[in-house]
Amino acid sequence: MSVPPSSVLTALDLERRIHTRRGTALTALALALVWALVVLALPEGPARPVAGLLLFLDTAGFGVLFVAVLMLGERTSGAWAALAASPLGAGEYLAARLVVFTVLGSVAATPIAVAARPVDGVTGVAVAVVGTALLATLLCAVSVAACASARGLADLMVSVPLCLGPLLAPPLLVASGIAGHPAWYAVPTTAAHTVVRWGLDPSAVPLPGTAVAALAAVAVVATAGACVWARRALVRARTAEGDRPPWTRVRGPRRTRVPRAEGAPVRILARVDLRDAATDGMVWALVAGPVVVALGLRAGLPLVADTPVLAGVDVASWRPVLLAALVLLHVPMMAGSVVALRAVEDRERGTLALWSASPLGAGTYLTCRAVAAAGLTAVQLALTLPLSGLADGDTWSMVAAVAVAGLLAAALALAVTAVARDRMRALVVLKGVGVLFVLVPVAAWVLPPPWVWFLLPLPVVWPLAALPAYGLAPVALAAPCGTVAGALLAGAAWWWARSAVSR
């Protein structure tokens, strides 16, 4: 059955309205302006490699989770079945979704590329934007193919890293100068990222122009292949589901264990969470992610310090910033995000309403989620801070920083639960908040004393105040003040979430 052009235009207009209504487009443009200002503040030398990494990791990868979560929401809401019954085929559905995310990536890449001050001016900006567009289409298509049959958010957290991890690591190794063998350039993402780097600074790519053109052709062919793979995955998923709603489909023999109903309500909720934790990809990502980052910092920091990208940079002087951004604040961000996504998923599916009507109550449910976020943060930091090899402060300062970080994770989980009614909006909020967790430690380190005090009202700064290296406040004063402020923030977020879920 052929699809009228008007149907394709309708699908594109629907995608546009979805992203406008849920704030995806606004978030992408706001992040682009923030990163453009960061790149513009850097000297020309480091500005171009930093911009290349931002265009790859953030701008091009912006839609990776969003495209999968949108598809998952359509499957669980019944919109997937309606689309399958419409004249719109899987190819047109995929094309509309990829076009919107590619356009978003291209528009967001423009100010970042301009701020990097490419060597070839406007031509360099155009080449960098084209490379970013190829990366965005490729990564989103792979995400769709990997998550076409996902049944829940936990499936996404397993499928996306497994499929995209091998595509993300090679470009980073090549860009940092650690890997230089020609075989690394055959990876499609490395080929597309080389086009981006060539547009920003041709001298940074040790290849002639003809080789870069060939890599661009490789990226185009790989992107087309990824789109074909994604379309076939969508067709297989629709065919496997048939006319039944996706949540009734069973993959092979599966035994469903219903938790026992006896016991205190909190104990029942704990049994439900523990039962799902063993097979939940988000839990495994929470456990493994910070540990991998900490071990990478311990083993890789001496190697990275000798790469051409960081030549002349005193990496040792930035150890407190790496500790703060990649360990102390990375762990509460992950823990708070995972707990928030679980709570928002319960809210979207109506499970939270059932818990609220049960003897457990909404208030106790939210308290359990906050305690889980704070507890997970404390346990993970107790493990990752020593593993990273960057924790040079005394024990008391580390304990104070961990306590404040745990309260920050609890407040983050509760605030996202309050403001987001579905997983898509939760990801938008977490994407925006995540920028603060990365930029604030850097800003607090580089700003002089009169200006850094303006950052103190930000909750992200409170764990940093307990680190003696930052010198924001005496540890004896920062520890109790940060703990009290974190407790008040978590309490306010609990009240906000309690009011929001009760409406």
Short mmCIF file of C-alpha atoms in Angstrom, two decimals:
data_model
loop_
_atom_site.label_atom_id
_atom_site.label_comp_id
_atom_site.label_asym_id
_atom_site.label_seq_id
_atom_site.Cartn_x
_atom_site.Cartn_y
_atom_site.Cartn_z
CA MET A 1 0.00 0.00 0.00
CA SER A 2 1.48 3.38 -1.00
CA VAL A 3 1.42 6.19 1.47
CA PRO A 4 0.12 9.55 0.21
CA PRO A 5 2.56 12.46 0.58
CA SER A 6 0.04 14.14 2.85
CA SER A 7 0.35 11.24 5.30
CA VAL A 8 4.11 11.66 5.51
CA LEU A 9 3.71 15.40 6.06
CA THR A 10 1.13 14.67 8.73
CA ALA A 11 3.57 12.33 10.47
CA LEU A 12 6.27 15.02 10.36
CA ASP A 13 3.87 17.59 11.76
CA LEU A 14 2.88 15.15 14.52
CA GLU A 15 6.53 14.64 15.44
CA ARG A 16 7.08 18.38 15.49
CA ARG A 17 4.14 18.94 17.82
CA ILE A 18 5.26 16.12 20.13
CA HIS A 19 8.70 17.63 20.59
CA THR A 20 7.32 21.15 20.95
CA ARG A 21 4.76 20.10 23.55
CA ARG A 22 7.18 18.01 25.63
CA GLY A 23 10.00 20.52 25.51
CA THR A 24 12.48 18.37 23.60
CA ALA A 25 13.24 20.99 20.97
CA LEU A 26 13.55 23.77 23.53
CA THR A 27 15.92 21.67 25.64
CA ALA A 28 18.11 20.84 22.64
CA LEU A 29 18.42 24.49 21.66
CA ALA A 30 19.04 25.63 25.24
CA LEU A 31 21.81 23.05 25.67
CA ALA A 32 23.32 24.13 22.36
CA LEU A 33 23.50 27.74 23.52
CA VAL A 34 25.07 26.69 26.85
CA TRP A 35 27.73 24.57 25.15
CA ALA A 36 28.35 27.32 22.60
CA LEU A 37 29.09 29.76 25.41
CA VAL A 38 31.42 27.23 27.03
CA VAL A 39 33.32 26.70 23.77
CA LEU A 40 33.42 30.43 23.09
CA ALA A 41 35.02 31.02 26.48
CA LEU A 42 37.90 28.68 25.60
CA PRO A 43 40.98 29.68 23.59
CA GLU A 44 40.99 28.64 19.94
CA GLY A 45 43.40 25.76 20.54
CA PRO A 46 41.31 23.68 22.97
CA ALA A 47 37.99 25.09 21.75
CA ARG A 48 37.96 23.00 18.56
CA PRO A 49 38.62 19.54 20.07
CA VAL A 50 36.22 20.29 22.92
CA ALA A 51 33.56 21.35 20.42
CA GLY A 52 34.14 18.18 18.43
CA LEU A 53 33.59 16.04 21.52
CA LEU A 54 30.46 17.99 22.48
CA LEU A 55 29.02 17.65 18.99
CA PHE A 56 29.57 13.89 19.15
CA LEU A 57 28.62 13.02 22.72
CA ASP A 58 25.85 15.52 23.42
CA THR A 59 24.44 17.07 20.24
CA ALA A 60 24.52 14.04 17.95
CA GLY A 61 23.61 11.66 20.78
CA PHE A 62 20.80 13.85 22.07
CA GLY A 63 18.03 11.77 20.53
CA VAL A 64 19.38 8.30 21.36
CA LEU A 65 17.29 7.77 24.48
CA PHE A 66 14.48 10.10 23.46
CA VAL A 67 13.69 8.18 20.28
CA ALA A 68 13.59 4.89 22.21
CA VAL A 69 11.47 6.26 25.07
CA LEU A 70 9.01 7.84 22.62
CA MET A 71 8.59 4.50 20.89
CA LEU A 72 8.18 2.72 24.21
CA GLY A 73 5.51 5.18 25.30
CA GLU A 74 3.61 4.60 22.07
CA ARG A 75 3.75 0.85 22.57
CA THR A 76 2.40 0.98 26.12
CA SER A 77 -0.26 3.63 25.40
CA GLY A 78 -1.79 1.89 22.39
CA ALA A 79 -0.64 4.50 19.87
CA TRP A 80 1.70 1.89 18.37
CA ALA A 81 -1.25 -0.35 17.44
CA ALA A 82 -3.11 2.61 15.93
CA LEU A 83 -0.11 3.56 13.81
CA ALA A 84 0.28 -0.05 12.67
CA ALA A 85 -3.32 -0.05 11.45
CA SER A 86 -2.93 3.28 9.63
CA PRO A 87 -1.64 3.72 6.05
CA LEU A 88 1.63 4.97 7.52
CA GLY A 89 4.20 2.19 7.12
CA ALA A 90 7.19 1.42 9.27
CA GLY A 91 9.53 3.19 6.86
CA GLU A 92 7.55 6.42 6.86
CA TYR A 93 7.13 6.27 10.64
CA LEU A 94 10.88 5.83 11.04
CA ALA A 95 11.71 8.53 8.48
CA ALA A 96 9.52 11.12 10.23
CA ARG A 97 11.12 10.41 13.59
CA LEU A 98 14.69 10.43 12.29
CA VAL A 99 14.17 13.59 10.25
CA VAL A 100 13.03 15.54 13.31
CA PHE A 101 15.95 14.41 15.46
CA THR A 102 18.42 15.01 12.63
CA VAL A 103 17.09 18.54 12.11
CA LEU A 104 17.28 19.15 15.85
CA GLY A 105 20.87 17.92 15.90
CA SER A 106 21.84 20.06 12.90
CA VAL A 107 20.27 23.23 14.30
CA ALA A 108 21.84 22.63 17.73
CA ALA A 109 25.25 21.92 16.18
CA THR A 110 25.40 25.23 14.33
CA PRO A 111 26.06 27.62 17.27
CA ILE A 112 28.58 25.19 18.81
CA ALA A 113 30.48 24.90 15.52
CA VAL A 114 30.44 28.68 15.07
CA ALA A 115 31.73 29.20 18.63
CA ALA A 116 34.64 26.85 17.89
CA ARG A 117 35.93 29.32 15.26
CA PRO A 118 36.75 26.74 12.53
CA VAL A 119 39.86 27.29 10.47
CA ASP A 120 37.89 27.39 7.19
CA GLY A 121 35.15 29.66 8.51
CA VAL A 122 31.67 29.10 7.11
CA THR A 123 32.77 26.08 5.09
CA GLY A 124 34.15 24.44 8.21
CA VAL A 125 30.90 25.11 10.08
CA ALA A 126 28.89 23.50 7.26
CA VAL A 127 31.14 20.41 7.20
CA ALA A 128 30.93 20.01 10.99
CA VAL A 129 27.14 20.33 10.92
CA VAL A 130 26.85 17.75 8.13
CA GLY A 131 29.02 15.32 10.10
CA THR A 132 26.92 15.88 13.21
CA ALA A 133 23.74 15.24 11.20
CA LEU A 134 25.17 11.93 9.96
CA LEU A 135 26.06 10.95 13.52
CA ALA A 136 22.61 11.89 14.82
CA THR A 137 20.81 9.84 12.15
CA LEU A 138 23.13 6.86 12.60
CA LEU A 139 22.90 6.75 16.40
CA CYS A 140 19.12 7.25 16.47
CA ALA A 141 18.57 4.54 13.85
CA VAL A 142 20.70 2.09 15.84
CA SER A 143 18.75 3.01 18.98
CA VAL A 144 15.45 2.28 17.23
CA ALA A 145 16.73 -1.04 15.93
CA ALA A 146 18.02 -2.05 19.36
CA CYS A 147 14.86 -1.05 21.22
CA ALA A 148 12.13 -1.97 18.72
CA SER A 149 11.04 -4.92 20.85
CA ALA A 150 11.70 -3.37 24.27
CA ARG A 151 8.89 -3.92 26.76
CA GLY A 152 10.00 -1.52 29.47
CA LEU A 153 12.50 1.10 30.51
CA ALA A 154 14.74 -1.60 31.96
CA ASP A 155 15.05 -3.19 28.51
CA LEU A 156 16.15 0.16 27.07
CA MET A 157 18.87 0.57 29.67
CA VAL A 158 20.32 -2.77 28.63
CA SER A 159 19.85 -2.57 24.84
CA VAL A 160 21.13 0.96 24.29
CA PRO A 161 24.55 0.56 25.99
CA LEU A 162 25.14 -2.86 24.43
CA CYS A 163 24.46 -1.64 20.89
CA LEU A 164 25.88 1.88 21.11
CA GLY A 165 28.86 1.25 23.38
CA PRO A 166 31.02 -0.29 20.61
CA LEU A 167 30.15 2.69 18.40
CA LEU A 168 30.96 5.38 20.98
CA ALA A 169 34.35 4.22 22.22
CA PRO A 170 36.40 4.18 18.95
CA PRO A 171 35.84 7.86 18.02
CA LEU A 172 36.89 8.93 21.52
CA LEU A 173 40.07 6.84 21.32
CA VAL A 174 40.94 8.26 17.91
CA ALA A 175 40.12 11.86 18.84
CA SER A 176 42.22 11.66 22.01
CA GLY A 177 45.21 10.29 20.11
CA ILE A 178 45.30 6.99 22.01
CA ALA A 179 44.39 4.95 18.90
CA GLY A 180 45.73 5.85 15.49
CA HIS A 181 45.57 2.65 13.43
CA PRO A 182 43.70 3.09 10.11
CA ALA A 183 41.32 0.25 11.05
CA TRP A 184 39.75 2.47 13.71
CA TYR A 185 38.55 4.85 11.00
CA ALA A 186 36.47 2.07 9.45
CA VAL A 187 34.03 2.29 12.38
CA PRO A 188 31.07 4.32 11.03
CA THR A 189 30.93 6.67 14.01
CA THR A 190 34.67 7.31 13.78
CA ALA A 191 34.29 8.11 10.08
CA ALA A 192 31.49 10.60 10.74
CA HIS A 193 33.29 12.15 13.71
CA THR A 194 36.41 12.56 11.57
CA VAL A 195 34.30 14.65 9.20
CA VAL A 196 33.29 16.84 12.16
CA ARG A 197 36.89 17.23 13.29
CA TRP A 198 38.00 17.98 9.73
CA GLY A 199 35.44 20.76 9.47
CA LEU A 200 36.61 22.36 12.71
CA ASP A 201 40.35 21.97 12.13
CA PRO A 202 41.81 20.04 9.16
CA SER A 203 45.24 19.93 10.83
CA ALA A 204 43.79 17.88 13.70
CA VAL A 205 43.05 14.98 11.31
CA PRO A 206 46.16 13.11 10.11
CA LEU A 207 44.52 12.24 6.80
CA PRO A 208 44.40 13.87 3.36
CA GLY A 209 41.22 15.47 2.08
CA THR A 210 40.47 12.58 -0.27
CA ALA A 211 40.55 10.13 2.64
CA VAL A 212 38.14 12.31 4.62
CA ALA A 213 35.79 12.36 1.62
CA ALA A 214 35.96 8.56 1.51
CA LEU A 215 35.17 8.42 5.24
CA ALA A 216 32.17 10.65 4.63
CA ALA A 217 30.96 8.15 2.02
CA VAL A 218 31.48 5.32 4.53
CA ALA A 219 29.40 7.22 7.08
CA VAL A 220 26.59 7.78 4.56
CA VAL A 221 26.49 4.10 3.59
CA ALA A 222 26.56 3.00 7.24
CA THR A 223 23.77 5.44 8.12
CA ALA A 224 21.64 4.08 5.27
CA GLY A 225 22.32 0.54 6.48
CA ALA A 226 21.34 1.48 10.03
CA CYS A 227 18.06 2.93 8.75
CA VAL A 228 17.32 -0.29 6.84
CA TRP A 229 18.09 -2.30 9.99
CA ALA A 230 15.81 -0.09 12.07
CA ARG A 231 12.95 -0.41 9.58
CA ARG A 232 13.23 -4.21 9.53
CA ALA A 233 13.30 -4.28 13.32
CA LEU A 234 10.11 -2.20 13.43
CA VAL A 235 8.41 -4.50 10.92
CA ARG A 236 9.41 -7.59 12.90
CA ALA A 237 8.15 -6.04 16.13
CA ARG A 238 4.79 -5.16 14.59
CA THR A 239 4.46 -8.59 12.98
CA ALA A 240 5.29 -10.37 16.23
CA GLU A 241 2.68 -8.39 18.15
CA GLY A 242 -0.10 -8.88 15.65
CA ASP A 243 -3.37 -7.38 16.77
CA ARG A 244 -2.69 -7.79 20.48
CA PRO A 245 -1.50 -4.91 22.64
CA PRO A 246 2.28 -5.09 23.14
CA TRP A 247 2.03 -5.62 26.88
CA THR A 248 0.17 -8.92 26.45
CA ARG A 249 2.84 -10.49 24.24
CA VAL A 250 4.98 -13.15 25.91
CA ARG A 251 8.48 -14.05 24.78
CA GLY A 252 8.68 -17.73 25.37
CA PRO A 253 7.82 -19.39 28.66
CA ARG A 254 7.92 -16.89 31.47
CA ARG A 255 6.88 -17.39 35.06
CA THR A 256 5.37 -14.41 36.80
CA ARG A 257 6.02 -14.25 40.50
CA VAL A 258 3.52 -12.24 42.47
CA PRO A 259 4.89 -10.84 45.73
CA ARG A 260 3.20 -11.98 48.89
CA ALA A 261 0.60 -9.55 50.18
CA GLU A 262 1.18 -10.09 53.87
CA GLY A 263 3.46 -7.86 55.92
CA ALA A 264 3.90 -4.13 56.39
CA PRO A 265 3.26 -1.98 53.27
CA VAL A 266 6.87 -0.80 53.24
CA ARG A 267 8.05 -4.40 53.32
CA ILE A 268 5.79 -5.26 50.39
CA LEU A 269 7.18 -2.37 48.34
CA ALA A 270 10.71 -3.47 49.21
CA ARG A 271 9.96 -7.03 48.08
CA VAL A 272 8.57 -5.74 44.77
CA ASP A 273 11.66 -3.62 44.16
CA LEU A 274 14.10 -6.36 45.15
CA ARG A 275 12.31 -8.87 42.94
CA ASP A 276 12.68 -6.59 39.92
CA ALA A 277 16.19 -5.39 40.73
CA ALA A 278 17.90 -8.62 39.64
CA THR A 279 16.64 -8.27 36.04
CA ASP A 280 16.47 -4.47 35.86
CA GLY A 281 19.02 -2.99 33.49
CA MET A 282 18.85 0.38 35.23
CA VAL A 283 20.00 -1.16 38.50
CA TRP A 284 22.92 -2.87 36.81
CA ALA A 285 23.83 0.38 35.06
CA LEU A 286 23.74 2.14 38.42
CA VAL A 287 26.01 -0.46 39.97
CA ALA A 288 28.46 -0.81 37.08
CA GLY A 289 28.55 2.70 35.61
CA PRO A 290 30.23 4.64 38.45
CA VAL A 291 32.60 1.76 39.19
CA VAL A 292 33.75 1.69 35.55
CA VAL A 293 34.23 5.47 35.57
CA ALA A 294 36.22 5.33 38.82
CA LEU A 295 38.47 2.54 37.56
CA GLY A 296 38.89 4.39 34.27
CA LEU A 297 40.03 7.50 36.11
CA ARG A 298 42.49 5.53 38.21
CA ALA A 299 44.03 3.64 35.30
CA GLY A 300 43.48 6.00 32.39
CA LEU A 301 44.32 9.40 33.80
CA PRO A 302 48.11 8.87 33.56
CA LEU A 303 47.68 7.67 29.95
CA VAL A 304 45.38 10.50 28.89
CA ALA A 305 47.74 13.09 30.35
CA ASP A 306 50.33 12.18 27.69
CA THR A 307 47.97 12.39 24.69
CA PRO A 308 48.33 15.19 22.11
CA VAL A 309 44.94 16.67 23.03
CA LEU A 310 46.09 17.44 26.59
CA ALA A 311 49.67 18.27 25.75
CA GLY A 312 50.85 21.08 28.00
CA VAL A 313 47.88 20.75 30.39
CA ASP A 314 48.65 20.13 34.05
CA VAL A 315 46.18 17.32 34.61
CA ALA A 316 47.21 16.91 38.24
CA SER A 317 45.92 20.38 39.07
CA TRP A 318 42.47 19.38 37.81
CA ARG A 319 42.18 16.28 39.97
CA PRO A 320 39.63 17.92 42.38
CA VAL A 321 37.46 18.91 39.41
CA LEU A 322 37.55 15.38 37.99
CA LEU A 323 36.71 13.98 41.42
CA ALA A 324 33.77 16.36 41.79
CA ALA A 325 32.31 16.10 38.28
CA LEU A 326 32.93 12.43 37.47
CA VAL A 327 32.55 10.80 40.89
CA LEU A 328 31.09 12.94 43.68
CA LEU A 329 28.31 14.47 41.55
CA HIS A 330 28.08 11.77 38.88
CA VAL A 331 26.92 9.14 41.37
CA PRO A 332 23.98 11.13 42.86
CA MET A 333 22.99 12.18 39.35
CA MET A 334 22.79 8.56 38.26
CA ALA A 335 21.11 7.32 41.43
CA GLY A 336 18.58 10.14 41.44
CA SER A 337 17.86 9.65 37.74
CA VAL A 338 17.30 5.90 38.04
CA VAL A 339 14.99 6.27 41.06
CA ALA A 340 13.17 9.15 39.39
CA LEU A 341 12.62 7.19 36.17
CA ARG A 342 11.27 4.26 38.19
CA ALA A 343 8.85 6.53 40.06
CA VAL A 344 7.79 8.35 36.88
CA GLU A 345 7.24 5.01 35.16
CA ASP A 346 4.99 3.98 38.05
CA ARG A 347 3.17 7.29 37.74
CA GLU A 348 2.72 6.97 33.97
CA ARG A 349 1.38 3.42 34.19
CA GLY A 350 -0.95 4.16 37.10
CA THR A 351 0.97 1.99 39.57
CA LEU A 352 1.72 5.01 41.75
CA ALA A 353 -2.00 5.72 42.02
CA LEU A 354 -2.53 2.16 43.24
CA TRP A 355 0.23 2.50 45.83
CA SER A 356 -1.31 5.81 46.93
CA ALA A 357 -4.71 4.17 47.43
CA SER A 358 -3.15 1.26 49.35
CA PRO A 359 -2.22 1.35 53.04
CA LEU A 360 1.26 2.42 51.94
CA GLY A 361 0.12 5.87 50.81
CA ALA A 362 1.77 8.32 48.43
CA GLY A 363 3.83 9.96 51.18
CA THR A 364 5.42 6.71 52.33
CA TYR A 365 6.01 5.65 48.73
CA LEU A 366 7.89 8.88 48.00
CA THR A 367 9.82 8.58 51.25
CA CYS A 368 10.94 5.08 50.26
CA ARG A 369 12.09 6.37 46.87
CA ALA A 370 14.01 9.22 48.48
CA VAL A 371 15.68 6.87 50.97
CA ALA A 372 16.58 4.51 48.12
CA ALA A 373 18.24 7.33 46.15
CA ALA A 374 20.18 8.57 49.17
CA GLY A 375 21.20 5.06 50.25
CA LEU A 376 22.34 4.03 46.78
CA THR A 377 24.38 7.22 46.51
CA ALA A 378 26.08 6.65 49.87
CA VAL A 379 26.96 3.04 49.07
CA GLN A 380 28.24 3.85 45.59
CA LEU A 381 30.33 6.79 46.75
CA ALA A 382 31.80 4.73 49.59
CA LEU A 383 32.99 2.32 46.88
CA THR A 384 33.93 4.65 44.03
CA LEU A 385 35.72 7.44 45.92
CA PRO A 386 38.60 5.14 47.02
CA LEU A 387 38.61 3.34 43.65
CA SER A 388 39.09 6.56 41.70
CA GLY A 389 42.36 7.37 43.47
CA LEU A 390 41.40 11.06 43.47
CA ALA A 391 40.06 11.36 47.02
CA ASP A 392 42.92 13.16 48.71
CA GLY A 393 40.90 14.86 51.46
CA ASP A 394 40.52 13.70 55.04
CA THR A 395 37.88 11.18 56.06
CA TRP A 396 35.63 13.75 57.73
CA SER A 397 35.36 15.91 54.61
CA MET A 398 34.60 12.87 52.44
CA VAL A 399 31.89 11.69 54.83
CA ALA A 400 30.32 15.16 54.84
CA ALA A 401 30.42 15.33 51.03
CA VAL A 402 28.81 11.89 50.74
CA ALA A 403 26.00 12.86 53.14
CA VAL A 404 25.18 16.03 51.21
CA ALA A 405 25.39 14.18 47.88
CA GLY A 406 22.92 11.57 49.15
CA LEU A 407 20.41 14.26 50.10
CA LEU A 408 20.95 15.87 46.69
CA ALA A 409 20.10 12.57 44.97
CA ALA A 410 16.92 12.22 47.04
CA ALA A 411 15.85 15.78 46.20
CA LEU A 412 16.55 15.20 42.50
CA ALA A 413 14.46 12.01 42.40
CA LEU A 414 11.53 13.67 44.16
CA ALA A 415 11.65 16.86 42.08
CA VAL A 416 11.66 14.96 38.78
CA THR A 417 8.76 12.82 40.02
CA ALA A 418 6.84 15.99 40.81
CA VAL A 419 7.42 17.79 37.53
CA ALA A 420 7.29 14.90 35.03
CA ARG A 421 4.13 12.93 34.29
CA ASP A 422 5.80 10.57 31.81
CA ARG A 423 9.24 9.19 31.01
CA MET A 424 9.77 11.52 28.07
CA ARG A 425 9.39 14.64 30.18
CA ALA A 426 11.55 13.07 32.89
CA LEU A 427 14.38 12.57 30.39
CA VAL A 428 14.04 16.18 29.21
CA VAL A 429 14.33 17.45 32.79
CA LEU A 430 17.24 15.15 33.61
CA LYS A 431 19.05 16.19 30.42
CA GLY A 432 18.86 19.83 31.43
CA VAL A 433 19.77 19.24 35.07
CA GLY A 434 22.70 17.04 34.05
CA VAL A 435 24.44 20.07 32.53
CA LEU A 436 24.63 21.66 35.99
CA PHE A 437 26.28 18.55 37.43
CA VAL A 438 29.01 18.85 34.78
CA LEU A 439 29.54 22.60 34.46
CA VAL A 440 29.16 23.80 38.06
CA PRO A 441 32.24 21.93 39.39
CA VAL A 442 34.32 23.49 36.61
CA ALA A 443 32.86 26.96 37.18
CA ALA A 444 33.40 26.73 40.94
CA TRP A 445 37.06 25.83 40.30
CA VAL A 446 37.94 28.50 37.73
CA LEU A 447 35.93 31.49 39.00
CA PRO A 448 37.70 33.86 41.40
CA PRO A 449 36.39 34.16 44.99
CA PRO A 450 34.02 37.13 44.58
CA TRP A 451 32.20 35.48 41.67
CA VAL A 452 32.13 31.92 42.91
CA TRP A 453 29.97 32.96 45.86
CA PHE A 454 27.08 33.51 43.44
CA LEU A 455 27.08 29.75 42.83
CA LEU A 456 26.53 28.87 46.49
CA PRO A 457 22.69 28.97 46.26
CA LEU A 458 22.86 26.12 43.72
CA PRO A 459 22.35 22.74 45.47
CA VAL A 460 24.98 21.17 43.18
CA VAL A 461 27.65 23.29 44.90
CA TRP A 462 26.87 22.06 48.43
CA PRO A 463 28.78 18.74 48.20
CA LEU A 464 31.74 20.65 46.74
CA ALA A 465 31.87 22.94 49.76
CA ALA A 466 32.90 19.96 51.89
CA LEU A 467 36.00 19.38 49.73
CA PRO A 468 39.03 21.26 51.13
CA ALA A 469 40.57 21.60 47.65
CA TYR A 470 37.76 23.92 46.50
CA GLY A 471 38.15 26.19 49.52
CA LEU A 472 34.55 27.39 49.34
CA ALA A 473 34.07 27.22 53.11
CA PRO A 474 35.67 25.62 56.17
CA VAL A 475 34.73 21.94 56.34
CA ALA A 476 33.56 22.35 59.94
CA LEU A 477 31.02 24.89 58.69
CA ALA A 478 30.22 23.42 55.26
CA ALA A 479 29.35 19.96 56.57
CA PRO A 480 26.48 20.87 58.94
CA CYS A 481 25.21 23.71 56.76
CA GLY A 482 25.19 21.55 53.65
CA THR A 483 23.48 18.70 55.45
CA VAL A 484 20.76 20.96 56.86
CA ALA A 485 20.24 22.68 53.51
CA GLY A 486 20.09 19.31 51.73
CA ALA A 487 17.56 17.98 54.23
CA LEU A 488 15.38 21.09 53.77
CA LEU A 489 15.64 20.78 49.99
CA ALA A 490 14.68 17.10 50.09
CA GLY A 491 11.75 17.91 52.39
CA ALA A 492 10.52 20.63 50.04
CA ALA A 493 10.85 18.28 47.06
CA TRP A 494 8.91 15.60 48.99
CA TRP A 495 6.07 18.03 49.68
CA TRP A 496 6.08 19.14 46.03
CA ALA A 497 6.00 15.55 44.77
CA ARG A 498 3.31 14.61 47.30
CA SER A 499 1.08 17.44 46.06
CA ALA A 500 1.76 16.66 42.40
CA VAL A 501 0.93 12.94 42.55
CA SER A 502 -2.21 13.57 44.58
CA ARG A 503 -3.80 15.76 41.92
#
